[in-house]
PDB file of C-alpha atoms in Angstrom:
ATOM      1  CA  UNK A 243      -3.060  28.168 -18.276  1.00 91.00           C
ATOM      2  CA  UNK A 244      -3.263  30.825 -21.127  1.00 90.00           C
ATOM      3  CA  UNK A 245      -2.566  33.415 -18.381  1.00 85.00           C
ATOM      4  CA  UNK A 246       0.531  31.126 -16.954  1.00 86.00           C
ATOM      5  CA  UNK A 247       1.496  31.329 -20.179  1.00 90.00           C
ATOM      6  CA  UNK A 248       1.382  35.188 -20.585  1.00 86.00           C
ATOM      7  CA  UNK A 249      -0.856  35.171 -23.487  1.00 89.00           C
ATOM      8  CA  UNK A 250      -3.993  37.441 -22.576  1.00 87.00           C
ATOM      9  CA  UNK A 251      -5.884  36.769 -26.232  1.00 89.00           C
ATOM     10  CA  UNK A 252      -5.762  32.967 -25.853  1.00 92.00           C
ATOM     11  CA  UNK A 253      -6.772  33.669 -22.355  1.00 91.00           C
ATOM     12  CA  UNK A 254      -9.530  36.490 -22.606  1.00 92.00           C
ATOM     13  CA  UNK A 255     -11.012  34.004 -25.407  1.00 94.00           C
ATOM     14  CA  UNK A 256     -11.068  30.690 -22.631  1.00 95.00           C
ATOM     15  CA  UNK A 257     -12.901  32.766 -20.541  1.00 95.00           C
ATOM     16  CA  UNK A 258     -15.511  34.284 -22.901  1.00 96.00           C
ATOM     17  CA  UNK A 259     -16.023  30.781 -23.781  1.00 96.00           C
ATOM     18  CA  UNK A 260     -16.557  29.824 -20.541  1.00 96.00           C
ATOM     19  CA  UNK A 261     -19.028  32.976 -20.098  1.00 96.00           C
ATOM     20  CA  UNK A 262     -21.345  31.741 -22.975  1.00 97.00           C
ATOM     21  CA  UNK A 263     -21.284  28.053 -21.334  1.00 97.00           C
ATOM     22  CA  UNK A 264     -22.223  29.327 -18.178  1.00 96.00           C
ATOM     23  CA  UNK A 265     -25.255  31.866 -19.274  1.00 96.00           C
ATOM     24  CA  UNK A 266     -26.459  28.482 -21.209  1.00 96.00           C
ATOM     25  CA  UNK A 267     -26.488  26.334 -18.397  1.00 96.00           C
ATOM     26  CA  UNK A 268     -27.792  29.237 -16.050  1.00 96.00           C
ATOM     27  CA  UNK A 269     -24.231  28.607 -13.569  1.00 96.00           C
ATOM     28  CA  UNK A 270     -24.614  32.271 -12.057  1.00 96.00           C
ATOM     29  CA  UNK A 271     -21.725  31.072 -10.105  1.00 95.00           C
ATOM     30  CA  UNK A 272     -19.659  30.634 -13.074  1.00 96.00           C
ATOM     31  CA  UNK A 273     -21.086  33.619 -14.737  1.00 97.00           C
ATOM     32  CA  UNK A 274     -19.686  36.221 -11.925  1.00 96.00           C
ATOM     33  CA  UNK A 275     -16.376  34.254 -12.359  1.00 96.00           C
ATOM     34  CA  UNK A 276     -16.054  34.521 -16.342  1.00 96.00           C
ATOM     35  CA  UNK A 277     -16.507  37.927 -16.381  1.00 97.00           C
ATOM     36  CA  UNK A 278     -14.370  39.007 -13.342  1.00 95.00           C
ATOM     37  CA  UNK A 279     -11.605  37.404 -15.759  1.00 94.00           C
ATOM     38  CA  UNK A 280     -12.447  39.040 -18.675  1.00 95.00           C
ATOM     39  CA  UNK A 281     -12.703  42.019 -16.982  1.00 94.00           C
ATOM     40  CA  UNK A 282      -9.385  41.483 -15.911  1.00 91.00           C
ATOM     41  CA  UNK A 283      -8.185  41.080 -19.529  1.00 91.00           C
ATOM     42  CA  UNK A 284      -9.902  44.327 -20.680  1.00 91.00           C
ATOM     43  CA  UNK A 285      -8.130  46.135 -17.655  1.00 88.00           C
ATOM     44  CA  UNK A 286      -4.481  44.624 -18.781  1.00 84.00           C
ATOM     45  CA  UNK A 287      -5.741  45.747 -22.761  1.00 85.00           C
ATOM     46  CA  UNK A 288      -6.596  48.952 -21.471  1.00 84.00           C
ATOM     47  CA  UNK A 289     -10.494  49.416 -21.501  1.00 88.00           C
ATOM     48  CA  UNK A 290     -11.039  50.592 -18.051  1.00 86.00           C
ATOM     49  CA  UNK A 291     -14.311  51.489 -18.689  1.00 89.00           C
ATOM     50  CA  UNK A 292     -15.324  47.862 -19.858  1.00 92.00           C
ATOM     51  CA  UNK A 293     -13.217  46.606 -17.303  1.00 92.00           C
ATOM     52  CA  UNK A 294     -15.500  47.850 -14.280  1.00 92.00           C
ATOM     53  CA  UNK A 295     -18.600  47.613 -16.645  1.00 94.00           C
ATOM     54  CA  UNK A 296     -17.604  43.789 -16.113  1.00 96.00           C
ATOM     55  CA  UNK A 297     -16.402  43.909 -12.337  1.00 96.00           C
ATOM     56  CA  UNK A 298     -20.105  45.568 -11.237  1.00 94.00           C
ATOM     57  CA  UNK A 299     -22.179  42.815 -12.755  1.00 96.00           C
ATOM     58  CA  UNK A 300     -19.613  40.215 -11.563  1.00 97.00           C
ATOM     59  CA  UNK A 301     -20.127  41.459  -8.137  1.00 97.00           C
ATOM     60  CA  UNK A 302     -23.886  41.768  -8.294  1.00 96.00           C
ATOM     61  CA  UNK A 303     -24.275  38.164  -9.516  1.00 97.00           C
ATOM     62  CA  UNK A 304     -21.880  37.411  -6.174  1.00 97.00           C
ATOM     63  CA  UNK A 305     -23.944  39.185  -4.025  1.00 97.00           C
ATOM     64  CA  UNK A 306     -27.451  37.858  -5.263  1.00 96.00           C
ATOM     65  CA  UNK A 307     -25.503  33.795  -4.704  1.00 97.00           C
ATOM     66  CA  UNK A 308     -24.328  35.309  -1.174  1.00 97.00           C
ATOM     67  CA  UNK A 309     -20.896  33.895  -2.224  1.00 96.00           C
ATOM     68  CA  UNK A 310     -18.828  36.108   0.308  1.00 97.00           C
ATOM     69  CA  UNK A 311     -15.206  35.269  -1.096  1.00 96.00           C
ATOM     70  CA  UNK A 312     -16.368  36.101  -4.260  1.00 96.00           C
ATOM     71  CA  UNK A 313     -18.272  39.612  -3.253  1.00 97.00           C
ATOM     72  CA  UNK A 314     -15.062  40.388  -1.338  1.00 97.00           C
ATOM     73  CA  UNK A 315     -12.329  39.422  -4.539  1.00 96.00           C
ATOM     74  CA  UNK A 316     -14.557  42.139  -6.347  1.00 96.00           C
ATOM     75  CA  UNK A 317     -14.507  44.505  -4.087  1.00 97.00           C
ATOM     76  CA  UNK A 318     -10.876  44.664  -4.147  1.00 96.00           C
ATOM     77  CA  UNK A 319     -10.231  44.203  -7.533  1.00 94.00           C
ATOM     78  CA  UNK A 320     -12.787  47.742  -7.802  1.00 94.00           C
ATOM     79  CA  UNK A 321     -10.340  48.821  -4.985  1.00 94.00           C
ATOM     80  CA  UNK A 322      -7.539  48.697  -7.139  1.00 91.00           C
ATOM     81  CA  UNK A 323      -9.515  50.045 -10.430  1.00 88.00           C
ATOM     82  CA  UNK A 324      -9.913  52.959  -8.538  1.00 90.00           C
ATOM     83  CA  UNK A 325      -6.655  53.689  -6.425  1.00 89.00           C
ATOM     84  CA  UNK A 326      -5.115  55.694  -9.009  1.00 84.00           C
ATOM     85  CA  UNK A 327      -7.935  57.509 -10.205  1.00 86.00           C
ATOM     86  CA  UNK A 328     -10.446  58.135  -6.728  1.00 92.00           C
ATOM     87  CA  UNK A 329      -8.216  57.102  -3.869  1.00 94.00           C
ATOM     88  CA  UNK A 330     -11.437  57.852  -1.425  1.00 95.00           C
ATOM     89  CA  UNK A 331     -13.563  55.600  -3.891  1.00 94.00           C
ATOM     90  CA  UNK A 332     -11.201  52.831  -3.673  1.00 96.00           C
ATOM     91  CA  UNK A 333     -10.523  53.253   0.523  1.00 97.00           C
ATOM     92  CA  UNK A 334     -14.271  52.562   0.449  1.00 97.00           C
ATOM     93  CA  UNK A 335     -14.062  49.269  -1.649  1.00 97.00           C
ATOM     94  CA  UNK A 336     -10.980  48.216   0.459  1.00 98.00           C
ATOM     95  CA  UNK A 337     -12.579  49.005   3.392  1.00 97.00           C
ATOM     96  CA  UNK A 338     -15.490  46.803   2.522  1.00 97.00           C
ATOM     97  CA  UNK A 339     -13.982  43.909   1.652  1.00 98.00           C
ATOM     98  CA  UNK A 340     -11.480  43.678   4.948  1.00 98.00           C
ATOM     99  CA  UNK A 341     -13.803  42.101   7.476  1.00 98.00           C
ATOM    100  CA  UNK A 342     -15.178  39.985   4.670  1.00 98.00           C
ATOM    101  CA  UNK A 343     -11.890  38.716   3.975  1.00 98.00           C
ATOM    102  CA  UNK A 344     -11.244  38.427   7.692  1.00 97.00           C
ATOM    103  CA  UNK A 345     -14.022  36.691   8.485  1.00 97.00           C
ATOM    104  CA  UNK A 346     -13.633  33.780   6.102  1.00 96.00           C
ATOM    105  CA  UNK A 347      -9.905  33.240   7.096  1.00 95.00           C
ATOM    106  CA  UNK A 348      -8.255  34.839   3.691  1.00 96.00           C
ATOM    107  CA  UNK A 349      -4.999  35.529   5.161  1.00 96.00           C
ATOM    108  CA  UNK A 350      -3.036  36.497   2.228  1.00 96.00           C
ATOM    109  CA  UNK A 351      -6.232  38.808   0.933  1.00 97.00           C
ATOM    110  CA  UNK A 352      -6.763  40.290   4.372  1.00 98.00           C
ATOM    111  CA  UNK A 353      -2.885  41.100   4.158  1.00 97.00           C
ATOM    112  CA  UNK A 354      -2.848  42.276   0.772  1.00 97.00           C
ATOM    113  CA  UNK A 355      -6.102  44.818   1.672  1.00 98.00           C
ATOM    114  CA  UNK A 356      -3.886  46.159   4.393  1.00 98.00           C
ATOM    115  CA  UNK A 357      -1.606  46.931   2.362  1.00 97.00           C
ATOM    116  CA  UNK A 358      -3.658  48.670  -0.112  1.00 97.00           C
ATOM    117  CA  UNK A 359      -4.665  50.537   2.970  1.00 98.00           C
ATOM    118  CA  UNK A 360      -1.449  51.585   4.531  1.00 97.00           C
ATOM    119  CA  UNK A 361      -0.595  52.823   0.665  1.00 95.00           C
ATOM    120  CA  UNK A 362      -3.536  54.923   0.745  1.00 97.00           C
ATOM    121  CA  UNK A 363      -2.972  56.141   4.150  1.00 97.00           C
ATOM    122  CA  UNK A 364       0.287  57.476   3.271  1.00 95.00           C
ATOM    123  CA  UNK A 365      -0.934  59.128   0.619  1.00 93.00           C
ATOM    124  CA  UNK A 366      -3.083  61.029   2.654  1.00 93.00           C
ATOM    125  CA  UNK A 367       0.087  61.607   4.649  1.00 94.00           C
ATOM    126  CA  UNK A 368      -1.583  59.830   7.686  1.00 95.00           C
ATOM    127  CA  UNK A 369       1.579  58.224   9.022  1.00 95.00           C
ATOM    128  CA  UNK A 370       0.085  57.150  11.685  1.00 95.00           C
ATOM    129  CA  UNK A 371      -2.981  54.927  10.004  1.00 96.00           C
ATOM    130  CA  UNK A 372      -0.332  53.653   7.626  1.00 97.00           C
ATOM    131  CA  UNK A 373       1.693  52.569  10.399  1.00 97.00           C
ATOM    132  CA  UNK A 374      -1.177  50.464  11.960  1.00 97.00           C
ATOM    133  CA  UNK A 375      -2.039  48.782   8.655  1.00 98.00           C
ATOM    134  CA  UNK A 376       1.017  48.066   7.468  1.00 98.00           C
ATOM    135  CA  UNK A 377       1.699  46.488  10.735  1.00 98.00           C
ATOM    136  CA  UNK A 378      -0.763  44.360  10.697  1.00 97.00           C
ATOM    137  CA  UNK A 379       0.143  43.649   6.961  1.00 98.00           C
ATOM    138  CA  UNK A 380       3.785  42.634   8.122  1.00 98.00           C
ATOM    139  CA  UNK A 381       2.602  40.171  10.923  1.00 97.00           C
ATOM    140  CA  UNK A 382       0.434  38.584   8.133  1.00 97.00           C
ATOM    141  CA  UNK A 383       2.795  38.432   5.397  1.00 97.00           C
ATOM    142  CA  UNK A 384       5.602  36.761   8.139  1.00 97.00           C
ATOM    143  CA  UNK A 385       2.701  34.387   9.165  1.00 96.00           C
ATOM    144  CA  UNK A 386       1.778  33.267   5.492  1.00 96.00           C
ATOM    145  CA  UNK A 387       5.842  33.582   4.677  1.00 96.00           C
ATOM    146  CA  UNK A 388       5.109  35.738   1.270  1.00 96.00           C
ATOM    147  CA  UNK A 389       7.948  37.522   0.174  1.00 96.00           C
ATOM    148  CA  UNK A 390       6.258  40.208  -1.746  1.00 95.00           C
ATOM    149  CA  UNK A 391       3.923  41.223   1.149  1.00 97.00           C
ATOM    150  CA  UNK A 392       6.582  41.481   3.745  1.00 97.00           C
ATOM    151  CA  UNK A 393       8.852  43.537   1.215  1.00 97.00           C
ATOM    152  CA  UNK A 394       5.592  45.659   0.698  1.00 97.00           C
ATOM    153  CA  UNK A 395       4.948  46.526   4.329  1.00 97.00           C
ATOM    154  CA  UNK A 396       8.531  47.201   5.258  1.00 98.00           C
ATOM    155  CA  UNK A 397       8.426  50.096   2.329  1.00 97.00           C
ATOM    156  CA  UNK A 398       5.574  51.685   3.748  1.00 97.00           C
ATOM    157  CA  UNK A 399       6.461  51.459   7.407  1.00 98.00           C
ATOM    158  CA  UNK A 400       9.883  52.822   6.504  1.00 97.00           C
ATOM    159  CA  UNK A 401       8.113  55.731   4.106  1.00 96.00           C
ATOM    160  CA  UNK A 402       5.358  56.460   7.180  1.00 96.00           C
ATOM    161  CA  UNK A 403       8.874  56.722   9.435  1.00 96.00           C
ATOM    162  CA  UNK A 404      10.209  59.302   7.474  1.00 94.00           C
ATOM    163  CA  UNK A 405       6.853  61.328   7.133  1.00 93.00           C
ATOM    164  CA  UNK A 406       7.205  61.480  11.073  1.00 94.00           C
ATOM    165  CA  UNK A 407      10.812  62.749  10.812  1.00 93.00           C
ATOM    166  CA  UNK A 408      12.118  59.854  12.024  1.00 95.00           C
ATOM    167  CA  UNK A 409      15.045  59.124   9.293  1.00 93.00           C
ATOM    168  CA  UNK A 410      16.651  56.336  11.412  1.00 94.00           C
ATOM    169  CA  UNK A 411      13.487  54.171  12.330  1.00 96.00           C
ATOM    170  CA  UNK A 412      12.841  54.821   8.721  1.00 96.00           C
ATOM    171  CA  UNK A 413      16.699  53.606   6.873  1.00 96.00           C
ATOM    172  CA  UNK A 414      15.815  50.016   9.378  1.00 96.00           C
ATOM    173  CA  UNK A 415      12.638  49.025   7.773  1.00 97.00           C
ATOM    174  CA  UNK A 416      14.195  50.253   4.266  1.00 97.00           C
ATOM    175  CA  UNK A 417      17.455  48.047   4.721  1.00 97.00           C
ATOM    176  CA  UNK A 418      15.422  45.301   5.554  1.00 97.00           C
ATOM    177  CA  UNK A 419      13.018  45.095   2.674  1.00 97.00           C
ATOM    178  CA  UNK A 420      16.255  46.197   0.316  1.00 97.00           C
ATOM    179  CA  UNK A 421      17.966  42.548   1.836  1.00 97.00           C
ATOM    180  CA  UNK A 422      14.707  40.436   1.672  1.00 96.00           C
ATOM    181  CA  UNK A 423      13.838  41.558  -2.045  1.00 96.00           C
ATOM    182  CA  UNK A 424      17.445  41.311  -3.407  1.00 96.00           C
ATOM    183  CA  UNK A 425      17.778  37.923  -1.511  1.00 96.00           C
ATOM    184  CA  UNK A 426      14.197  37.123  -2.967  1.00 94.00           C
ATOM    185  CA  UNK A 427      15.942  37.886  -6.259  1.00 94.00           C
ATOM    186  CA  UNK A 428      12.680  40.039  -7.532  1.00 94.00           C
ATOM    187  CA  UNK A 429      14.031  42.512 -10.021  1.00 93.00           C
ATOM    188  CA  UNK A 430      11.154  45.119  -9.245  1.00 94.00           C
ATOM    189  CA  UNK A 431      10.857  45.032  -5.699  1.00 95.00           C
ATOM    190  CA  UNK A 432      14.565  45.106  -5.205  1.00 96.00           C
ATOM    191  CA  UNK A 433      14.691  48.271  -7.894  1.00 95.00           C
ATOM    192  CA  UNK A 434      11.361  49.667  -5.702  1.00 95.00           C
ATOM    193  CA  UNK A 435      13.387  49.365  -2.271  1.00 96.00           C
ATOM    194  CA  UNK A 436      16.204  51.095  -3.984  1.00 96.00           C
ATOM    195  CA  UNK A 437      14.571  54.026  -5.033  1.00 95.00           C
ATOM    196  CA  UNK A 438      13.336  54.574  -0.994  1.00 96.00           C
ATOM    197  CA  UNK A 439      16.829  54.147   0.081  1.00 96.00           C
ATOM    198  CA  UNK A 440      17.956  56.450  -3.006  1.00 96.00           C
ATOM    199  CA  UNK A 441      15.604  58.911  -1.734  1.00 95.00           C
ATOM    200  CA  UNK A 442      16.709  58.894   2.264  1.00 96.00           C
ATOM    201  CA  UNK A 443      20.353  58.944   1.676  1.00 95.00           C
ATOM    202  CA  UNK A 444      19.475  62.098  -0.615  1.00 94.00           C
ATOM    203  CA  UNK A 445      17.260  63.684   2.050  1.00 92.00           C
ATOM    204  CA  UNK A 446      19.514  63.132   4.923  1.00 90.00           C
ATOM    205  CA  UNK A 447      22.929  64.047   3.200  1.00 91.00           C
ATOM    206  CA  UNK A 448      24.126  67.492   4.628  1.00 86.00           C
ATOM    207  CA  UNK A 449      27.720  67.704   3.803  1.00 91.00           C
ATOM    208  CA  UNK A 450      28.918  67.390   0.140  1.00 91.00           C
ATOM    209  CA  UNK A 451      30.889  64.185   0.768  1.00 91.00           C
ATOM    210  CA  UNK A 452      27.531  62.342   1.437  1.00 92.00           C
ATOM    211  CA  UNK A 453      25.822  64.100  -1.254  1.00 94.00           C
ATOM    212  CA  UNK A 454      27.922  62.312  -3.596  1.00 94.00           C
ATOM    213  CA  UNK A 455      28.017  59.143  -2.241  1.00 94.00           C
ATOM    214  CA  UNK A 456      23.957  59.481  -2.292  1.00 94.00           C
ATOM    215  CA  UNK A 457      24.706  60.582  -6.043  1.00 95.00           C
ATOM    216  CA  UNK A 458      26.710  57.911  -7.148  1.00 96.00           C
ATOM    217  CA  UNK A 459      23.605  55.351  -5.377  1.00 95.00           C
ATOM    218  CA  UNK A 460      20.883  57.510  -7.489  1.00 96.00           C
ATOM    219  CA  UNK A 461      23.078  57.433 -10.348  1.00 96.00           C
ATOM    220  CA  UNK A 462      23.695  53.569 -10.036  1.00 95.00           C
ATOM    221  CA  UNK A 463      19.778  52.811  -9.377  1.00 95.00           C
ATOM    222  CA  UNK A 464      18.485  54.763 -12.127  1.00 95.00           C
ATOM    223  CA  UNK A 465      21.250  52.582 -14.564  1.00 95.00           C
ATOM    224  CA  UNK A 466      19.828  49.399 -13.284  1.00 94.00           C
ATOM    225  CA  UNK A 467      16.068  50.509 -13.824  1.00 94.00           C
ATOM    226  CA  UNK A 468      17.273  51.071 -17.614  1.00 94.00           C
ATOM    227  CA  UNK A 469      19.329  48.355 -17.863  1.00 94.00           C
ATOM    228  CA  UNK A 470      16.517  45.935 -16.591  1.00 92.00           C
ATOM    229  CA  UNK A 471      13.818  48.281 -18.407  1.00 94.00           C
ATOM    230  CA  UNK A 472      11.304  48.550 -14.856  1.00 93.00           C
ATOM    231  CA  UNK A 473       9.816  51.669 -15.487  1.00 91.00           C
ATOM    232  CA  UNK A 474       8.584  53.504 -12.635  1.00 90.00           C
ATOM    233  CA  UNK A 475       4.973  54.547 -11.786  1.00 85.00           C
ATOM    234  CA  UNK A 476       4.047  58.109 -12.389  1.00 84.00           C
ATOM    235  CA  UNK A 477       3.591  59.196  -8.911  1.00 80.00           C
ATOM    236  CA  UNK A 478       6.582  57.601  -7.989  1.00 86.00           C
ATOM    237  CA  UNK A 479       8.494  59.303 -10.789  1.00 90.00           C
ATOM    238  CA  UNK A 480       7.468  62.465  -9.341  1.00 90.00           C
ATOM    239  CA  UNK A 481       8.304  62.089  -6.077  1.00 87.00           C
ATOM    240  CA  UNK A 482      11.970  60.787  -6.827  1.00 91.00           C
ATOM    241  CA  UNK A 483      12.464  63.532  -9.462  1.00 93.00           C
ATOM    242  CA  UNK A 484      11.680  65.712  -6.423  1.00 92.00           C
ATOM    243  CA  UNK A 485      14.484  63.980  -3.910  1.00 92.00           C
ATOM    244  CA  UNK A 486      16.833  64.067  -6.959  1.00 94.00           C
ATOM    245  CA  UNK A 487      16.461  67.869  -7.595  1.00 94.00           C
ATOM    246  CA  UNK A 488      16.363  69.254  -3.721  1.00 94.00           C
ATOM    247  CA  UNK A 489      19.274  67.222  -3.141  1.00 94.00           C
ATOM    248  CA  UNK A 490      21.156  68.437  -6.520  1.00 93.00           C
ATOM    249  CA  UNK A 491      20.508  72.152  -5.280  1.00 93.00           C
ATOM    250  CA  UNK A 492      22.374  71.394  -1.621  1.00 93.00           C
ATOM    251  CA  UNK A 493      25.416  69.853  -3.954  1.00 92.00           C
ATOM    252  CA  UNK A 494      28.575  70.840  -5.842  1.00 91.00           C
ATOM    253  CA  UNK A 495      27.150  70.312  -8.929  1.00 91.00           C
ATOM    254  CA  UNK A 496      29.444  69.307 -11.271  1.00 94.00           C
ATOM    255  CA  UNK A 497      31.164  66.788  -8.317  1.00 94.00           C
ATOM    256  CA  UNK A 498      27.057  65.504  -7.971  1.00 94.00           C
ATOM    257  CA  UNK A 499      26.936  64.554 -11.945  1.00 95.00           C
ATOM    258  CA  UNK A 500      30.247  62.888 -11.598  1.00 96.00           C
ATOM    259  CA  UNK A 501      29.466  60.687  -8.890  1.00 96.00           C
ATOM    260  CA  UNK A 502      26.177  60.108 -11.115  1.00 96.00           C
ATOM    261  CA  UNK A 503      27.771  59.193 -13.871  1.00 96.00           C
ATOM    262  CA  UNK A 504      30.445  56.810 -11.724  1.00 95.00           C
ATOM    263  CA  UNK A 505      27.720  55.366 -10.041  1.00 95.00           C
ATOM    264  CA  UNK A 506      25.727  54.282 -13.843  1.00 94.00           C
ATOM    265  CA  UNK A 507      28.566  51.656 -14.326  1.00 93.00           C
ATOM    266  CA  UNK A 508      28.130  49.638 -10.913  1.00 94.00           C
ATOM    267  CA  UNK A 509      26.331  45.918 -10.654  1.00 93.00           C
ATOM    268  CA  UNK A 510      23.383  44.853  -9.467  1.00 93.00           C
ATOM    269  CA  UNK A 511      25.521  43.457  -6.184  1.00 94.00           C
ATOM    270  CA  UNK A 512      27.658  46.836  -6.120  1.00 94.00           C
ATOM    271  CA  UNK A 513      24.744  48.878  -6.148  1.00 94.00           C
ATOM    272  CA  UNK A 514      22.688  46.597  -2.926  1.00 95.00           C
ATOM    273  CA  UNK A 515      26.271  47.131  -1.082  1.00 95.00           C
ATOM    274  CA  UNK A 516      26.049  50.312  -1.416  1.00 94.00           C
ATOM    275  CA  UNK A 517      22.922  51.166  -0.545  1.00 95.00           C
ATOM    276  CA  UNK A 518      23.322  48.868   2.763  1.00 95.00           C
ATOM    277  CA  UNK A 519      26.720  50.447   3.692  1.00 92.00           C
ATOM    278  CA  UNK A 520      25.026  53.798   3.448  1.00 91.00           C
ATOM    279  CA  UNK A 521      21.990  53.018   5.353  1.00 90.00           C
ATOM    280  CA  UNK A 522      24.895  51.832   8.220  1.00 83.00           C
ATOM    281  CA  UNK A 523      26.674  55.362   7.736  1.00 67.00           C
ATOM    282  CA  UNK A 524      26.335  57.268  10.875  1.00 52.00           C
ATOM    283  CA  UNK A 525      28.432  60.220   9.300  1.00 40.00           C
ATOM    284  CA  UNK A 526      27.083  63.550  10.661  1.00 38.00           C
ATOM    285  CA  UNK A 527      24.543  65.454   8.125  1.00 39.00           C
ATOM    286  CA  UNK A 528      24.409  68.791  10.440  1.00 34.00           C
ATOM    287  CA  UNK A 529      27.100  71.105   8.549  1.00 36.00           C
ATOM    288  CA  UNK A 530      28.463  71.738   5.231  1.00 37.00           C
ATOM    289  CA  UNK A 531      31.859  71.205   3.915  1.00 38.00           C
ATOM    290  CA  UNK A 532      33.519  73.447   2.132  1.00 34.00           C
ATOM    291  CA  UNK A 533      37.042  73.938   0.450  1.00 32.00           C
TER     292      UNK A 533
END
């Protein structure tokens, strides 16, 4: 309930209650639970290092009990300790705990490790083993109806699209998870979805008219980011700085800024239209304007 509650001290103190309890009475099973949790606590304080201190003798306690949801929880909650830091480390607890999941029916966990998976993938710029898991992901996520799956999947399908060049395959799977996580109403998936559409009107625009109407959409996303203070994650901070800047270089400057600047005053609604009327532009991107 502490957690509910968003209060991680109240929370982290349940559960080292519960830890002490469960050492006294010998519960192993409650044990490898406690300090999963606390683990958890120490990873949202900070303390990586204490944090998978915690997760390895959590899972070791689920392995000796043979407790297979458990061993496989762990294994992706290592997954994820590691996906920023040793994405081959990580693919190797992910790895491990799909066919775990799988085999004891976790539908939403088997889904959510495919997605992991697909993420990695595309890191490794395999569009191709994205694809498949994120797939599979989608079919799963429609199955179990979760929102925040589906939304998920459709960003790396469209992302894996436009790795393979394909722009147009890529701007469907983009408008859809832009329409299911505005109509979802989920601040930072709909601001995630906006920054892939941001970044394919940017890379397809090829005359300066659609380089500022792909202005005035990065202009108007990065407002609402600010406005509804949803940082973005450091490699995707990179990556749209990168869009931003190639696209700025193709552009008449100072027109660029201005449609920036235009765009930084739009709504939440104004800025969804826009990014779903551009996604339905067909306008040709092969030559330059000029006068």
């Amino acid at each position: 309930m502490a957690q509910l509650l968003n209060d991680p001290a109240a929370a982290r103190s349940c559960f080292e209650q519960s830890l002490l309890h469960a050492r006294e009475a010998s519960f192993l099973g409650g044990v490898a639970f406690a300090l999963r949790n606390i683990g958890l606590m120490a990873a949202q304080q900070g303390d990586q290092a204490q944090a998978f201190a915690l997760y390895q003798e959590s899972l070791d306690l689920y392995r000796q009990l043979d407790i297979q949801g458990g061993i496989g929880i762990l294994l992706q909650t290592l997954g994820d300790v590691w996906a920023d830091q040793d994405a081959a480390r990580a693919e190797a607890y992910y790895r491990e705990s799909l066919p775990i999941f799988r085999a004891i029916g976790y539908e939403q966990l088997t889904a959510m490790t495919l997605g992991d998976l697909a993420e990695l993938a595309l890191r490794r710029r395999s569009a191709l083993e994205a694809r498949e898991y994120a797939e599979e992901c989608l079919v799963l996520g429609r199955v179990i109806d979760s929102p925040e799956l589906i939304v998920d999947a459709l960003l790396v399908l469209g992302s894996g699209a436009r790795l393979e060049g394909e722009r147009e395959r890529a701007g469907v799977y983009y408008r859809e998870s832009l329409q299911r996580a505005y109509a979802w109403g989920d601040a930072r998936w709909t601001t995630k979805a906006l920054d892939r559409v941001v970044e394919l009107v940017l890379e397809k625009a090829g005359t300066y008219s659609a380089l500022r109407r792909a202005a005035l959409l990065a202009g108007a996303a990065e407002a609402l980011r600010e406005r509804l203070a949803i940082p973005r994650a450091a490699k995707d901070q990179t990556e749209h700085e990168r869009s931003v800047a190639a696209a700025y270089e193709r552009a008449d400057g100072a027109a660029f800024e201005a449609a920036w600047a235009e765009g930084e005053a739009l709504s939440l609604d104004q800025v969804v239209a826009a990014a779903l009327a551009l996604l339905e532009s067909r306008t040709p991107q092969c030559q330059q304007e000029h006068g």
